[in-house]
Short mmCIF file of C-alpha atoms in Angstrom, two decimals:
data_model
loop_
_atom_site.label_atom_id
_atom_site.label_comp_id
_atom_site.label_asym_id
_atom_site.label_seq_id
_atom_site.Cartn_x
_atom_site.Cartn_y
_atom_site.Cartn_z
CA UNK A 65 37.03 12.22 25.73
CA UNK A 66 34.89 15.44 26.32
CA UNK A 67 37.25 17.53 23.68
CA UNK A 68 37.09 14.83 21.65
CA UNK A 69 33.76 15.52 20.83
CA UNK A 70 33.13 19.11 21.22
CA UNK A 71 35.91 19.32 18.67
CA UNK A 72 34.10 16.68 16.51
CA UNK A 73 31.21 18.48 15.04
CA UNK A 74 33.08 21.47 13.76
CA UNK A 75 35.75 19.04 12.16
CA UNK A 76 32.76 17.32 10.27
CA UNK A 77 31.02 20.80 9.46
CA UNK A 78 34.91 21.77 8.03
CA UNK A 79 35.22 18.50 6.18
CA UNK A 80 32.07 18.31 4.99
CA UNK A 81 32.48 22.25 3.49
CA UNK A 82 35.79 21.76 2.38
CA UNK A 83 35.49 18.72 0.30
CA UNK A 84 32.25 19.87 -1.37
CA UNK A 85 34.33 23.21 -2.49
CA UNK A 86 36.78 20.62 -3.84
CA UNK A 87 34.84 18.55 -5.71
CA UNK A 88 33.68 22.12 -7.25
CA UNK A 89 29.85 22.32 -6.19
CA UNK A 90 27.94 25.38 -5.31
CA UNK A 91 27.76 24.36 -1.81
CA UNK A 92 25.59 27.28 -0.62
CA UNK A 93 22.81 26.14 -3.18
CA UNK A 94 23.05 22.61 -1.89
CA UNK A 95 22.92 23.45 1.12
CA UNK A 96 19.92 25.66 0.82
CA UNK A 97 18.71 22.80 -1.25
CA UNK A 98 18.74 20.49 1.24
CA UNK A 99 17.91 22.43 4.10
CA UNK A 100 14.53 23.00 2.31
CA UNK A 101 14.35 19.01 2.02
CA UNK A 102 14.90 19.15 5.80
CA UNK A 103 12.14 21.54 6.49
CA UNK A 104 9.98 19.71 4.22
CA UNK A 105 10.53 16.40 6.24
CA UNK A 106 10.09 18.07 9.81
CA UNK A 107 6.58 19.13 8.69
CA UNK A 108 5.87 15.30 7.13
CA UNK A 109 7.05 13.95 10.62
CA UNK A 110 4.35 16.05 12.90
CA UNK A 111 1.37 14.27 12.46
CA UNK A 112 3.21 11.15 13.93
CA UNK A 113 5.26 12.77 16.44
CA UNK A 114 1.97 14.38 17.28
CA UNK A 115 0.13 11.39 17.66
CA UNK A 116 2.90 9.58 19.50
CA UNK A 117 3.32 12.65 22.33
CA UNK A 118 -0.40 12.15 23.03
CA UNK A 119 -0.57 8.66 23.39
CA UNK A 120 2.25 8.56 25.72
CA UNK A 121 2.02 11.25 27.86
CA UNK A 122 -1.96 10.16 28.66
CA UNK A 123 0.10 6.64 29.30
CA UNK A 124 2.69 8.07 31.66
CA UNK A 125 0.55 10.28 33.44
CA UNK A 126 -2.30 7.98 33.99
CA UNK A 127 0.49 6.32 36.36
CA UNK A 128 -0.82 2.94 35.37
CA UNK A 129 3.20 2.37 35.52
CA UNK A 130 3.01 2.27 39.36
CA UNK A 131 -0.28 -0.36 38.86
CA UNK A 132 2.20 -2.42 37.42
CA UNK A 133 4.72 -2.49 39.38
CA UNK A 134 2.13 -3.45 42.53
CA UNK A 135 2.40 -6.74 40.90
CA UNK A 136 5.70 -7.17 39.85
CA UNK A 137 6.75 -6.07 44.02
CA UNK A 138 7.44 -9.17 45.43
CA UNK A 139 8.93 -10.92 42.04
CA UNK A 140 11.63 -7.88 42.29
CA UNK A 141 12.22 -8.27 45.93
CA UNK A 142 13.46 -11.53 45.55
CA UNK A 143 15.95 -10.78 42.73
CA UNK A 144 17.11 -7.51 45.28
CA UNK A 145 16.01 -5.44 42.34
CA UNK A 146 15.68 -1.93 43.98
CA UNK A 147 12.62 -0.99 43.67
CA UNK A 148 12.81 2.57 43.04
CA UNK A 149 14.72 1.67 39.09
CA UNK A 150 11.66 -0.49 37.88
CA UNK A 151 9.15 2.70 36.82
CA UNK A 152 12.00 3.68 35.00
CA UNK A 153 12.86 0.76 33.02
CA UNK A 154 9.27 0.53 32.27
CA UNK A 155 9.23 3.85 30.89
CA UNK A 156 12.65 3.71 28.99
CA UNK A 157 10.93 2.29 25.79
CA UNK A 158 8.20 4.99 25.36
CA UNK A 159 9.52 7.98 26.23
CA UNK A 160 13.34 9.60 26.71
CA UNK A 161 12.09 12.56 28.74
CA UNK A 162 10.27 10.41 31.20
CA UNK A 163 12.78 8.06 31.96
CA UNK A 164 15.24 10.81 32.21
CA UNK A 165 13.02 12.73 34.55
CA UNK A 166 12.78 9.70 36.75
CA UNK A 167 16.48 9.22 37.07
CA UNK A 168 17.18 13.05 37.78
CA UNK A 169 14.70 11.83 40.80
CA UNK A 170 16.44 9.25 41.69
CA UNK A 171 19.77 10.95 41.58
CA UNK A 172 18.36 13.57 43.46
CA UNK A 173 17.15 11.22 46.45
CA UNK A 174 19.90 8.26 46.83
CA UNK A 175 22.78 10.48 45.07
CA UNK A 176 24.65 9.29 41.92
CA UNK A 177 26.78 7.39 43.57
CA UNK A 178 24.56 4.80 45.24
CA UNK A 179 24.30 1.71 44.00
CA UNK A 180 20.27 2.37 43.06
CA UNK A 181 22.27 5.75 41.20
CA UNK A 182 24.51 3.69 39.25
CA UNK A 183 21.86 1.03 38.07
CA UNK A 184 19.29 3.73 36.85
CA UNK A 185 22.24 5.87 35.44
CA UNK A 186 23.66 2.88 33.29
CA UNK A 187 19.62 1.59 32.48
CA UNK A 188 18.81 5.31 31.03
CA UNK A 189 22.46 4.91 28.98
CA UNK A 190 21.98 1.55 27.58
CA UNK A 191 18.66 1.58 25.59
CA UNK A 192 16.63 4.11 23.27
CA UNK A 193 13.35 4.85 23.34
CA UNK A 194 12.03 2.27 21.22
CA UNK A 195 8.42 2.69 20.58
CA UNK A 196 8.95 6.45 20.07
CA UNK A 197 11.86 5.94 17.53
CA UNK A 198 9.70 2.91 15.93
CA UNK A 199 6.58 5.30 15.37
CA UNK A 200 8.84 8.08 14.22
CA UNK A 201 11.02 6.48 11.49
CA UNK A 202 8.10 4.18 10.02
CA UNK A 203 5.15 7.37 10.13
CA UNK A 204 7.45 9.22 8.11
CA UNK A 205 7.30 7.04 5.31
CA UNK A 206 4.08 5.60 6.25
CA UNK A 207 4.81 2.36 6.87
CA UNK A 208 1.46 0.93 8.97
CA UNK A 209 2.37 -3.10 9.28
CA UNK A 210 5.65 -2.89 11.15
CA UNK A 211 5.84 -6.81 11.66
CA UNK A 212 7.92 -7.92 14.47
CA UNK A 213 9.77 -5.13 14.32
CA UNK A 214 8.09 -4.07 18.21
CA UNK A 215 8.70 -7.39 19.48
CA UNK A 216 12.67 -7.86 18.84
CA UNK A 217 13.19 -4.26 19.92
CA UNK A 218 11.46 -4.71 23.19
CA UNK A 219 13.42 -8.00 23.86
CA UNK A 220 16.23 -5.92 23.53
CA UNK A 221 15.87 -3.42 25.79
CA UNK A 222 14.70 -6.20 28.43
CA UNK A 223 18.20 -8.00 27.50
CA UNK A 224 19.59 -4.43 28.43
CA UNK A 225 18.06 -3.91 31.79
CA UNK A 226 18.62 -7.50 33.05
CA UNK A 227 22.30 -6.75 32.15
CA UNK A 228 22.29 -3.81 33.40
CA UNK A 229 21.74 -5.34 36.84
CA UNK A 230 23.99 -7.93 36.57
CA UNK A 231 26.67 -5.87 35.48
CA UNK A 232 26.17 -3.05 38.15
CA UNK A 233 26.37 -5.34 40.87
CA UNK A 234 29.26 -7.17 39.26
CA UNK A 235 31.52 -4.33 38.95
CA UNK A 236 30.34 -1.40 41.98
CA UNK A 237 29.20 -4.24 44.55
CA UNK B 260 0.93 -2.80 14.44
CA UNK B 261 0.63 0.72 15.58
CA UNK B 262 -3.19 0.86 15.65
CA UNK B 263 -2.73 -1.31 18.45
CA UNK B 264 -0.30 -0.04 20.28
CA UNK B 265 -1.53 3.46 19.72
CA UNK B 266 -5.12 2.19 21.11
CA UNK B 267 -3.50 0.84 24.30
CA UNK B 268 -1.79 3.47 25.13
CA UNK B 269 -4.27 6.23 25.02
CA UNK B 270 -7.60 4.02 26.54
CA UNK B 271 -5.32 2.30 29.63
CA UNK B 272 -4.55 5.62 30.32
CA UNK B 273 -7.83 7.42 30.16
CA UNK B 274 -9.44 4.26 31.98
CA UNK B 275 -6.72 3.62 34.62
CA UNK B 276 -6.56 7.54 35.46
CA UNK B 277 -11.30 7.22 35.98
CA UNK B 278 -10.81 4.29 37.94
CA UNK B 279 -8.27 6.31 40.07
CA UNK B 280 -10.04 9.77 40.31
CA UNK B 281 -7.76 11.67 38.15
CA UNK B 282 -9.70 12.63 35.45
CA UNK B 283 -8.71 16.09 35.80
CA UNK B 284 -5.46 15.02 35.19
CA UNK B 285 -6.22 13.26 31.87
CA UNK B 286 -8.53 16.08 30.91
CA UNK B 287 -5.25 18.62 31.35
CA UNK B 288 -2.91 16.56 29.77
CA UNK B 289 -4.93 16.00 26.50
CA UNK B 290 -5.35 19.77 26.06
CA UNK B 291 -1.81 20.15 26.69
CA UNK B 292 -0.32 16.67 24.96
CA UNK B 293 -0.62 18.35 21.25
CA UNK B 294 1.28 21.70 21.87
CA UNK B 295 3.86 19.05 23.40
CA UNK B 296 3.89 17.00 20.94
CA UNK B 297 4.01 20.46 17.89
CA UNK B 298 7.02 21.65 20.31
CA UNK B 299 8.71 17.96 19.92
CA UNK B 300 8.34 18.84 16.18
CA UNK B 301 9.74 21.96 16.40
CA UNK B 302 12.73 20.93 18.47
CA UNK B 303 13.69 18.46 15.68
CA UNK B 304 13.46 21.28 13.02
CA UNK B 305 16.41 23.23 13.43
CA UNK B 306 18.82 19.98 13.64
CA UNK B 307 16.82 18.61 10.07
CA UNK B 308 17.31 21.75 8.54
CA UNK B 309 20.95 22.17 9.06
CA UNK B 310 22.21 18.42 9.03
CA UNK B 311 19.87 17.86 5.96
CA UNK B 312 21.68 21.22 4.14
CA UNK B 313 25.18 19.96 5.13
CA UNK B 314 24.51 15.89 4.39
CA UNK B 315 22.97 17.27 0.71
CA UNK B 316 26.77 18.60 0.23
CA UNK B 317 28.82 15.08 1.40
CA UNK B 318 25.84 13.93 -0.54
CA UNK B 319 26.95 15.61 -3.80
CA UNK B 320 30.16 15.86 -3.12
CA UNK B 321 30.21 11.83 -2.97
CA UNK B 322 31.79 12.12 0.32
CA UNK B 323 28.81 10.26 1.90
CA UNK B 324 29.47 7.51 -0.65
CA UNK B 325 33.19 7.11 0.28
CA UNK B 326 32.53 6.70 3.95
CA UNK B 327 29.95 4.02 2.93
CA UNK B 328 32.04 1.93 1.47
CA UNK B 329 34.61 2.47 4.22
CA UNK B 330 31.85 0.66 6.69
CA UNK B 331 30.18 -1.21 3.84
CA UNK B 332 31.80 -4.65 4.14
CA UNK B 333 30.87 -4.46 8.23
CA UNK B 334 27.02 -3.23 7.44
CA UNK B 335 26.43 -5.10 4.52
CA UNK B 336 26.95 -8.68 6.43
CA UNK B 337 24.06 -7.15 8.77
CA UNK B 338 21.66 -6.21 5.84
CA UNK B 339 22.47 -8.47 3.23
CA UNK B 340 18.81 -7.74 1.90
CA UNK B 341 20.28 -3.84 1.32
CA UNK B 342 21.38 -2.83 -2.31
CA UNK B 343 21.31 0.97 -2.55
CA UNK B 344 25.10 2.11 -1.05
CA UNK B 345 23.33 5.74 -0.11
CA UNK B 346 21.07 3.56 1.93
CA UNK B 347 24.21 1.85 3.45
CA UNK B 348 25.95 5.44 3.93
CA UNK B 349 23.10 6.94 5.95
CA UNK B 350 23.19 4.39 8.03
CA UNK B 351 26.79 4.50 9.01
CA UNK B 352 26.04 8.06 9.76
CA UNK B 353 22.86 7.38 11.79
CA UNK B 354 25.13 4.81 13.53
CA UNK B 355 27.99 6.94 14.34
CA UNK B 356 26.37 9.58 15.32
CA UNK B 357 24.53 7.93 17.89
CA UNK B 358 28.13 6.16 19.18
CA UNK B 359 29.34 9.34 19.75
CA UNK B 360 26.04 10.93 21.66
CA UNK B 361 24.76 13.50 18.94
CA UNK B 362 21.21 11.97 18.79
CA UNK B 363 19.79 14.80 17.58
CA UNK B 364 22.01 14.35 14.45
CA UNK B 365 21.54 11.06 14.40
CA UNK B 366 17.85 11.40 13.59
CA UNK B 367 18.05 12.77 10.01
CA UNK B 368 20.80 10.74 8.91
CA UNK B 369 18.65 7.62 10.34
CA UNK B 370 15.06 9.36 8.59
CA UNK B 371 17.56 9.42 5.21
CA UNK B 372 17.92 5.78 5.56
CA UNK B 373 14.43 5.01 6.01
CA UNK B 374 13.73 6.73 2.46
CA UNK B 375 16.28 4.98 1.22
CA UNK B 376 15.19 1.62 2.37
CA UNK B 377 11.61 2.46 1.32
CA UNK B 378 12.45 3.21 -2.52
CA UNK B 379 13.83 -0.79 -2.85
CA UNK B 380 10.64 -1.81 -0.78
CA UNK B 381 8.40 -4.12 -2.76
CA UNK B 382 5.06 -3.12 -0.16
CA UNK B 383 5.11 0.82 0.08
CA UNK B 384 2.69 0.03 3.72
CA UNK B 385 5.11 -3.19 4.91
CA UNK B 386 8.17 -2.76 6.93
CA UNK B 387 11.53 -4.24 4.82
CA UNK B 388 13.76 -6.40 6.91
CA UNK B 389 16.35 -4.00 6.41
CA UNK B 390 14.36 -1.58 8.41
CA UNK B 391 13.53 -3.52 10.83
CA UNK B 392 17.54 -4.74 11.34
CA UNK B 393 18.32 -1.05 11.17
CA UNK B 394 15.57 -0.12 14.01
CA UNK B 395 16.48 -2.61 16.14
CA UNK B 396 20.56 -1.94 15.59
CA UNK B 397 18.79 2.20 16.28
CA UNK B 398 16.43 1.48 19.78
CA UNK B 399 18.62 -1.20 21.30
CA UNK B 400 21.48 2.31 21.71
CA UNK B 401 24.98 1.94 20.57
CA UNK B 402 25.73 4.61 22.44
CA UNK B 403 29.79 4.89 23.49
CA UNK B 404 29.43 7.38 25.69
CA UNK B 405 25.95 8.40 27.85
CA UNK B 406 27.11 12.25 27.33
CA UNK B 407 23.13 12.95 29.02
CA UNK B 408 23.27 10.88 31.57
CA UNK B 409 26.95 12.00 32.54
CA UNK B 410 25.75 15.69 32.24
CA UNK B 411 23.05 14.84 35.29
CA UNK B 412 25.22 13.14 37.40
CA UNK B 413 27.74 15.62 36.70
CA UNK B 414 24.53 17.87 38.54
CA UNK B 415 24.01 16.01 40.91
CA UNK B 416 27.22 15.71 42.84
CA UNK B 417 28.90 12.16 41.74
CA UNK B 418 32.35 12.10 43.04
CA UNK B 419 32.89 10.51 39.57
CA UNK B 420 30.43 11.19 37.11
CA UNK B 421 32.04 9.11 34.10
CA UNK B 422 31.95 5.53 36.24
CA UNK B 423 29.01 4.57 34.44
CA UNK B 424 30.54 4.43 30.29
CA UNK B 425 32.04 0.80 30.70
CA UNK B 426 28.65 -0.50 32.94
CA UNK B 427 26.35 1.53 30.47
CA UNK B 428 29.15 0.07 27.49
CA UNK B 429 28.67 -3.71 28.29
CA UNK B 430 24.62 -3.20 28.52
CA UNK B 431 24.46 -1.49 25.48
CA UNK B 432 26.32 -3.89 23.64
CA UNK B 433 24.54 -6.78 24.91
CA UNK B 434 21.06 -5.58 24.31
CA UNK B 435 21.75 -4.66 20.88
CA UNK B 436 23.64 -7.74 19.70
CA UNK B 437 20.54 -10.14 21.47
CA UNK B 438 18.44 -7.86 19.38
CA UNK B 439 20.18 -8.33 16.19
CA UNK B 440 20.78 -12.03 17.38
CA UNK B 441 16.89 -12.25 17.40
CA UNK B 442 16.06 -10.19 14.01
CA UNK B 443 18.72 -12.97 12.53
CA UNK B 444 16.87 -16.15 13.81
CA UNK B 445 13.68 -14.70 12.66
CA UNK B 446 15.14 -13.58 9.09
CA UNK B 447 16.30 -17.71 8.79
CA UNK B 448 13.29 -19.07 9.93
CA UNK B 449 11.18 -17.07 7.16
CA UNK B 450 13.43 -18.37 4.41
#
């Protein structure tokens, strides 16, 4: 699986070249061409991504995520919801770095192995950062009334974590 | 939408982190939040530069257009809204390159779409269902295999570092096809 797709983006570069050279364009304009589109873009996409990094790291840092979860406590206990995973699914959806910085914590303190490892390992794999990617793709074509485009995104990440826990206990319990 | 959002985020934080006596905190992290947020910008650049310069040749080359229509008769039941077959083929590349773990490639291909999508919008400020079946198909993570996650754990010591693809597999799938499930029922109801 691993050479499978180290091998994979140099086979795409290849095809990609290879067939443009076929089809008889001047592939090292294009691609200057469109590398200059790219640059153009990044610079479009920094007042969002801007905006977005400040917003959410004041969030995160505030740890109003650990206010939260004060509530949420004795809910959890009953569904033997380890505790420790819960900061992290409640991070997931704003910021990849966060979440990910979590679970290397977690890792780090039960190992990767223990049931609380598994559960945050396959929570971080099974969702995207949703708000992020939400305020990144629609700022960069301005797009202001996103509809209920934040509403079925965050139902789906909370369908992810709740089968994440089902399916973690199914299979390593 | 995002005014909102964007408005809860920052003022729970500066209030919550008052209330608790970390202002100084706060005070560091707004200083600092910007410079994170320019070097965020500046980690995306390299990947948009080079994936835009190489997607402009399959572009041109019509090879992007050949692998659309390869997926199109999948993709199109999912955004039967969706005319433009560029649209279509960006989003079969944002797709597959998230399946495969190249996120960082994945976000120009899935920026592509986006302009795409916007140039058959009717409202230039309103979000097309289209996009919003494409962001949910994007955040809910079709991921095949967590190559991140399995990178850490790797780190960390598992005795088996890969258990986690079919558990991570299963959730994946299910929280993206209740997502789309949901973006369907609320596509109906509007009709």
């Amino acid at each position: 699986m691993n050479l499978i797709s180290t091998l994979l983006i140099p086979l795409i570069v290849l095809i990609i070249l290879s067939y443009g050279l076929k089809k008889k364009i001047n592939i090292y304009d294009v691609f200057l061409d469109g590398a200059k589109d790219g640059i153009v873009m990044t610079f479009k996409l920094a007042p969002a991504v801007v905006a977005m990094v400040f917003a959410i790291n004041i969030f995160i840092r505030s740890e109003f995520i650990y206010f939260i979860l004060g509530f949420l406590k004795d809910f959890l206990n009953i569904l033997s919801v380890p505790l420790e995973v819960v900061p992290m699914a409640l991070v997931r959806p704003i910021s990849g770095t966060a979440a990910l910085a979590i679970l290397n914590e977690i890792l780090t303190v039960y190992g990767p192995d223990s049931y609380t490892g598994l559960l945050a390992s396959t929570m971080q794999g099974c969702t995207d950062t949703t708000i992020y990617v939400l305020a990144l793709y629609f700022g960069s074509i301005n797009i202001t009334k996103t509809r209920y485009a934040l509403g079925v995104g965050l139902c789906a990440d909370l369908a992810g974590i709740i089968a994440s826990i089902l399916i973690v206990r199914f299979l390593f319990l | 939408m995002i005014n909102v959002i964007w408005f809860l985020l920052v003022s729970i934080g500066i209030i919550y982190s008052v209330c608790t006596g970390r202002v100084d905190t706060i005070n560091n992290e707004i200083v600092i939040s910007a410079k994170s947020g320019i070097n965020l910008v500046l980690e995306l650049l390299p990947m948009l530069v080079l994936w835009m310069g190489l997607m402009k040749i399959a572009e041109k080359s019509r090879l992007l257009e050949k692998f659309s229509s390869l997926i199109y008769p999948i993709l199109s039941k999912l955004f039967p809204s969706l005319k433009s077959k560029k649209a279509i083929g960006y989003i079969a590349s944002n797709v597959a390159a998230n399946m495969i773990g190249l996120g960082s490639a994945a976000t120009p291909f899935g920026l592509k779409a986006m302009e795409e999508m916007q140039k058959e919008n009717s409202d230039k400020t309103k979000a097309s269902e289209a996009m919003i079946t494409f962001l949910v198909l994007n955040t809910s993570g079709v991921t095949l295999i967590p190559t991140t996650v399995i990178a850490l754990r790797l780190a960390k010591g598992s005795v088996n570092p890969s258990s986690i693809i079919l558990s991570s597999l299963i959730a994946t799938f299910i929280s993206s096809f209740v997502g789309l499930l949901i973006d369907y029922i609320i596509r109906r109801s509007k009709r």
